[in-house]
């Protein structure tokens, strides 16, 4: 398959889980991908597996200087950046509002929310050089509704915020052919899920999903490929829910 010819992508949080699945699918569809993560060992292993069409850079998404380095490396290795998948995220502890420390609230927001701002800010000039681009910001169904099982208020706040900045940037850059959309996964089987929910809780969560199962990372990657590709050329500023029907109830 070759749905992403000539595309140059940066994927954050790509060492494992959904980010790794997205990097694999983007390369399989003909893109060149800068795999980034704070987990250098797993990120380097993935880039090695993907071969000449991938490189790895250790990027902490909260670092503005790190973002500049990532864009420069992607440009130098592959050319101007045309796709950003802002996927890195953390849940934080499973705590109530009164029990959440300000430090942890700010840490979750820095990675899930502020980093999305830094990502957009950092890639726009490269995308202008590419003649346009597609920015896909990963939120959650916790950014659409207040759902039972959301770990804490910072996760909810940060994932809702991703919708806002996505729509703002979509309006700003629509005339420049840079599209900005958000993706809102439901329960997806990744290391994040298995770290947050035990097997019994996963069965319980599946029971609440109309399709009676959790999703697989590669199912989300199919949506990412579509949004990254020119097939979605008239889609910007929109929210794409992928949750087996959970929030439709
Ligand atoms: N798994 C789910 O059910 C689910 C549901 C909705 C939304 N999401 C969102 O999807 C995205 C991917 O989730 P996942 O389940 O694959 O998670 P995961 O924990 O399996 O992977 C997340 C990756 O992000 C990296 N990361 C963490 N902090 C970072 C930082 N500061 N800088 C760079 N990388 C960092 C981690 O090292 C890890 O490789 C996240 O934004 C998450 O909030 C997940």
Coordinates of C-alpha atoms and ligand atoms in Angstrom, one line a residue:
X1 CA 0.0 0.0 0.0
X2 CA 1.2 3.5 -0.7
X3 CA -1.2 6.0 0.7
X4 CA 1.4 8.4 2.1
X5 CA 4.0 8.9 -0.7
X6 CA 6.4 11.7 0.0
X7 CA 5.1 12.4 3.5
X8 CA 7.5 13.2 6.3
X9 CA 6.1 12.5 9.8
X10 CA 7.0 13.1 13.4
X11 CA 5.3 10.8 15.9
X12 CA 5.6 11.5 19.6
X13 CA 5.3 8.8 22.3
X14 CA 6.1 6.3 19.6
X15 CA 8.2 3.8 21.6
X16 CA 5.2 1.6 22.5
X17 CA 1.4 1.4 22.4
X18 CA -0.5 3.4 19.9
X19 CA 2.4 5.6 18.9
X20 CA 4.5 2.6 17.9
X21 CA 1.5 1.2 15.9
X22 CA 1.1 4.6 14.1
X23 CA 4.8 4.8 13.2
X24 CA 4.7 1.2 11.8
X25 CA 1.6 2.0 9.7
X26 CA 2.9 5.3 8.4
X27 CA 6.1 3.7 7.2
X28 CA 4.1 0.8 5.7
X29 CA 2.1 3.4 3.7
X30 CA 5.2 5.1 2.3
X31 CA 5.9 7.8 4.8
X32 CA 9.3 8.6 6.3
X33 CA 9.0 8.8 10.1
X34 CA 10.9 10.4 12.9
X35 CA 10.1 8.1 15.9
X36 CA 10.3 10.1 19.1
X37 CA 9.9 9.2 22.8
X38 CA 11.5 9.6 26.2
X39 CA 12.0 5.9 26.2
X40 CA 15.2 5.7 24.0
X41 CA 15.8 2.0 24.2
X42 CA 12.4 1.0 22.8
X43 CA 12.3 3.9 20.4
X44 CA 15.6 3.1 18.9
X45 CA 14.6 -0.6 18.6
X46 CA 11.5 0.4 16.7
X47 CA 13.4 2.8 14.3
X48 CA 15.9 0.0 13.6
X49 CA 13.0 -2.4 12.9
X50 CA 11.5 0.1 10.4
X51 CA 14.8 0.6 8.5
X52 CA 15.9 3.5 6.3
X53 CA 12.5 5.2 6.4
X54 CA 12.7 5.8 10.1
X55 CA 15.0 7.6 12.5
X56 CA 14.8 7.9 16.3
X57 CA 15.2 11.0 18.5
X58 CA 14.8 11.2 22.2
X59 CA 12.2 13.9 22.6
X60 CA 10.5 15.0 25.8
X61 CA 7.5 16.7 24.4
X62 CA 7.5 19.3 27.2
X63 CA 10.9 20.7 25.9
X64 CA 10.6 23.5 23.3
X65 CA 14.3 23.1 22.4
X66 CA 13.7 19.4 22.0
X67 CA 10.9 20.1 19.5
X68 CA 13.2 22.4 17.5
X69 CA 15.8 19.6 17.4
X70 CA 13.2 17.1 16.2
X71 CA 11.9 19.3 13.4
X72 CA 15.5 20.1 12.3
X73 CA 16.5 16.4 12.3
X74 CA 13.4 15.3 10.4
X75 CA 14.1 18.0 7.8
X76 CA 17.7 17.1 7.5
X77 CA 17.0 13.4 7.2
X78 CA 13.9 13.3 5.1
X79 CA 12.8 16.9 4.1
X80 CA 10.1 19.3 5.3
X81 CA 7.6 17.9 7.8
X82 CA 4.1 17.2 6.4
X83 CA 2.6 15.1 9.2
X84 CA 2.7 15.4 13.0
X85 CA 1.0 12.8 15.2
X86 CA 1.1 14.4 18.7
X87 CA 0.4 11.1 20.6
X88 CA 2.6 11.2 23.8
X89 CA 0.5 11.2 26.9
X90 CA 0.3 10.1 30.5
X91 CA -2.6 9.4 32.8
X92 CA -1.3 10.4 36.2
X93 CA -2.5 8.7 39.3
X94 CA -6.0 7.4 39.9
X95 CA -7.1 10.1 42.4
X96 CA -10.0 12.4 43.2
X97 CA -9.7 16.2 42.8
X98 CA -9.1 16.9 46.4
X99 CA -6.3 14.3 46.6
X100 CA -4.5 15.4 43.5
X101 CA -1.4 17.5 44.1
X102 CA -0.8 20.7 42.1
X103 CA 2.5 19.3 41.0
X104 CA 0.9 16.2 39.5
X105 CA -1.9 18.2 37.9
X106 CA 0.7 20.5 36.2
X107 CA 2.8 17.5 35.1
X108 CA -0.1 15.8 33.4
X109 CA -1.2 19.0 31.7
X110 CA 2.4 19.8 30.6
X111 CA 2.7 16.4 28.7
X112 CA -0.9 16.1 27.5
X113 CA -1.8 19.7 26.8
X114 CA 1.1 22.2 26.7
X115 CA 3.1 19.8 24.5
X116 CA 0.4 19.9 21.9
X117 CA 0.8 23.7 21.8
X118 CA 4.6 23.3 21.4
X119 CA 4.1 20.7 18.7
X120 CA 1.9 22.9 16.6
X121 CA 4.1 25.9 17.2
X122 CA 7.2 24.0 16.2
X123 CA 6.1 22.3 13.0
X124 CA 4.1 25.0 11.3
X125 CA 7.1 26.7 9.5
X126 CA 8.3 23.3 8.3
X127 CA 4.8 22.4 7.0
X128 CA 4.7 25.7 5.2
X129 CA 7.9 24.8 3.5
X130 CA 6.3 21.4 2.6
X131 CA 3.4 23.2 1.0
X132 CA 0.9 22.1 3.7
X133 CA 0.4 19.3 6.2
X134 CA -1.7 17.4 8.6
X135 CA -1.5 17.7 12.4
X136 CA -3.2 14.9 14.4
X137 CA -3.6 15.6 18.1
X138 CA -4.4 12.6 20.2
X139 CA -7.0 13.4 22.9
X140 CA -9.4 10.8 24.3
X141 CA -13.1 10.1 24.9
X142 CA -12.2 11.8 28.2
X143 CA -11.9 14.9 26.1
X144 CA -15.4 14.6 24.8
X145 CA -17.5 13.5 27.8
X146 CA -16.9 13.1 31.5
X147 CA -16.6 9.3 31.6
X148 CA -16.5 6.9 34.5
X149 CA -12.9 5.6 34.8
X150 CA -11.1 8.8 33.8
X151 CA -8.2 8.7 36.2
X152 CA -8.2 12.2 37.5
X153 CA -9.2 15.8 36.8
X154 CA -5.9 16.7 35.1
X155 CA -6.4 14.0 32.5
X156 CA -10.0 15.2 31.8
X157 CA -8.9 18.9 31.7
X158 CA -5.9 18.3 29.4
X159 CA -7.8 16.1 27.0
X160 CA -10.6 18.6 26.7
X161 CA -8.0 21.3 26.1
X162 CA -6.6 19.4 23.1
X163 CA -9.9 19.9 21.3
X164 CA -9.7 23.7 21.9
X165 CA -6.2 24.2 20.6
X166 CA -6.9 21.9 17.7
X167 CA -9.9 23.9 16.5
X168 CA -8.0 27.2 17.0
X169 CA -5.0 26.1 15.0
X170 CA -7.3 24.6 12.3
X171 CA -8.9 28.1 11.8
X172 CA -5.5 29.8 11.8
X173 CA -3.8 27.5 9.2
X174 CA -6.7 26.4 6.9
X175 CA -5.7 29.0 4.3
X176 CA -2.2 27.5 4.3
X177 CA -3.3 23.9 3.7
X178 CA -2.3 22.8 7.2
X179 CA -5.1 20.7 8.6
X180 CA -5.5 20.1 12.3
X181 CA -7.7 17.4 13.8
X182 CA -8.1 15.6 17.0
X183 CA -8.6 11.8 17.6
X184 CA -10.5 10.5 20.6
X185 CA -9.8 6.9 21.4
X186 CA -11.9 4.9 23.8
X187 CA -10.5 1.8 25.6
X188 CA -7.5 0.7 23.5
X189 CA -5.3 -2.3 24.5
X190 CA -1.9 -0.7 25.1
X191 CA 0.7 -0.6 28.0
X192 CA -1.2 2.5 29.3
X193 CA -4.4 0.5 29.6
X194 CA -2.8 -2.6 31.2
X195 CA -1.0 -0.3 33.7
X196 CA -4.2 1.5 34.6
X197 CA -6.8 -1.4 34.5
X198 CA -6.4 -5.0 35.8
X199 CA -7.7 -7.9 33.7
X200 CA -11.0 -7.9 35.6
X201 CA -11.5 -4.1 35.1
X202 CA -10.7 -4.6 31.4
X203 CA -13.6 -7.2 31.2
X204 CA -15.8 -4.7 33.0
X205 CA -14.9 -1.8 30.7
X206 CA -15.5 -4.0 27.6
X207 CA -19.0 -4.7 28.9
X208 CA -19.8 -1.0 28.7
X209 CA -18.8 -0.8 25.1
X210 CA -21.6 -1.6 22.6
X211 CA -19.2 -3.7 20.6
X212 CA -18.3 -5.6 23.8
X213 CA -14.6 -5.3 23.4
X214 CA -11.7 -2.9 23.7
X215 CA -9.9 -1.6 20.6
X216 CA -6.5 -2.5 19.3
X217 CA -3.8 0.1 18.5
X218 CA -3.8 -0.8 14.8
X219 CA -7.5 0.1 14.5
X220 CA -6.6 3.6 15.6
X221 CA -3.7 3.6 13.2
X222 CA -6.1 3.2 10.3
X223 CA -7.7 6.5 11.3
X224 CA -4.3 8.1 11.7
X225 CA -3.3 7.1 8.1
X226 CA -6.6 8.5 6.7
X227 CA -6.1 11.8 8.5
X228 CA -2.4 12.0 7.6
X229 CA -3.2 11.3 3.9
X230 CA -4.6 13.5 1.2
X231 CA -7.7 11.4 1.3
X232 CA -8.8 13.7 4.1
X233 CA -7.9 16.9 2.3
X234 CA -11.2 18.7 3.1
X235 CA -11.2 17.7 6.8
X236 CA -10.0 20.1 9.4
X237 CA -10.9 21.2 12.9
X238 CA -12.9 18.0 13.6
X239 CA -13.1 15.4 16.4
X240 CA -12.7 11.8 15.4
X241 CA -14.1 9.4 18.0
X242 CA -12.9 5.8 17.9
X243 CA -14.5 3.9 20.8
X244 CA -16.7 1.0 19.6
X245 CA -19.8 3.1 20.3
X246 CA -19.1 3.9 23.9
X247 CA -19.9 7.6 23.8
X248 CA -22.8 7.2 21.5
X249 CA -25.0 5.7 24.2
Ligands
LIG1 N1 -4.9 3.4 25.8 C1 -6.1 4.0 25.8 O1 -7.1 3.3 26.2 C2 -6.2 5.4 25.5 C3 -7.5 6.0 25.4 C4 -7.7 7.3 25.0 C5 -6.6 8.1 24.8 N2 -5.3 7.6 24.9 C6 -4.2 8.5 24.5 O2 -3.5 7.9 23.5 C7 -2.1 8.3 23.6 C8 -1.2 7.0 23.5 O3 -1.6 6.2 24.6 P1 -1.1 4.7 24.8 O4 -2.2 4.0 25.4 O5 -0.4 4.2 23.6 O6 0.0 5.0 26.0 P2 1.4 4.3 26.4 O7 1.6 4.6 27.8 O8 1.3 2.8 26.0 O9 2.4 5.1 25.5 C9 2.7 6.4 25.7 C10 4.1 6.8 25.3 O10 4.3 8.1 25.6 C11 5.6 8.3 26.1 N3 5.8 9.5 26.8 C12 5.3 9.7 28.1 N4 5.7 10.9 28.5 C13 6.4 11.5 27.5 C14 7.0 12.7 27.3 N5 7.1 13.7 28.3 N6 7.6 13.0 26.1 C15 7.6 12.1 25.1 N7 7.1 10.8 25.3 C16 6.4 10.6 26.4 C17 5.9 7.0 26.9 O11 7.3 6.8 27.0 C18 5.2 6.0 26.0 O12 6.1 5.4 25.1 C19 -2.0 9.1 24.9 O13 -2.0 10.5 24.6 C20 -3.2 8.6 25.7 O14 -3.6 9.6 26.6 C21 -5.1 6.3 25.3

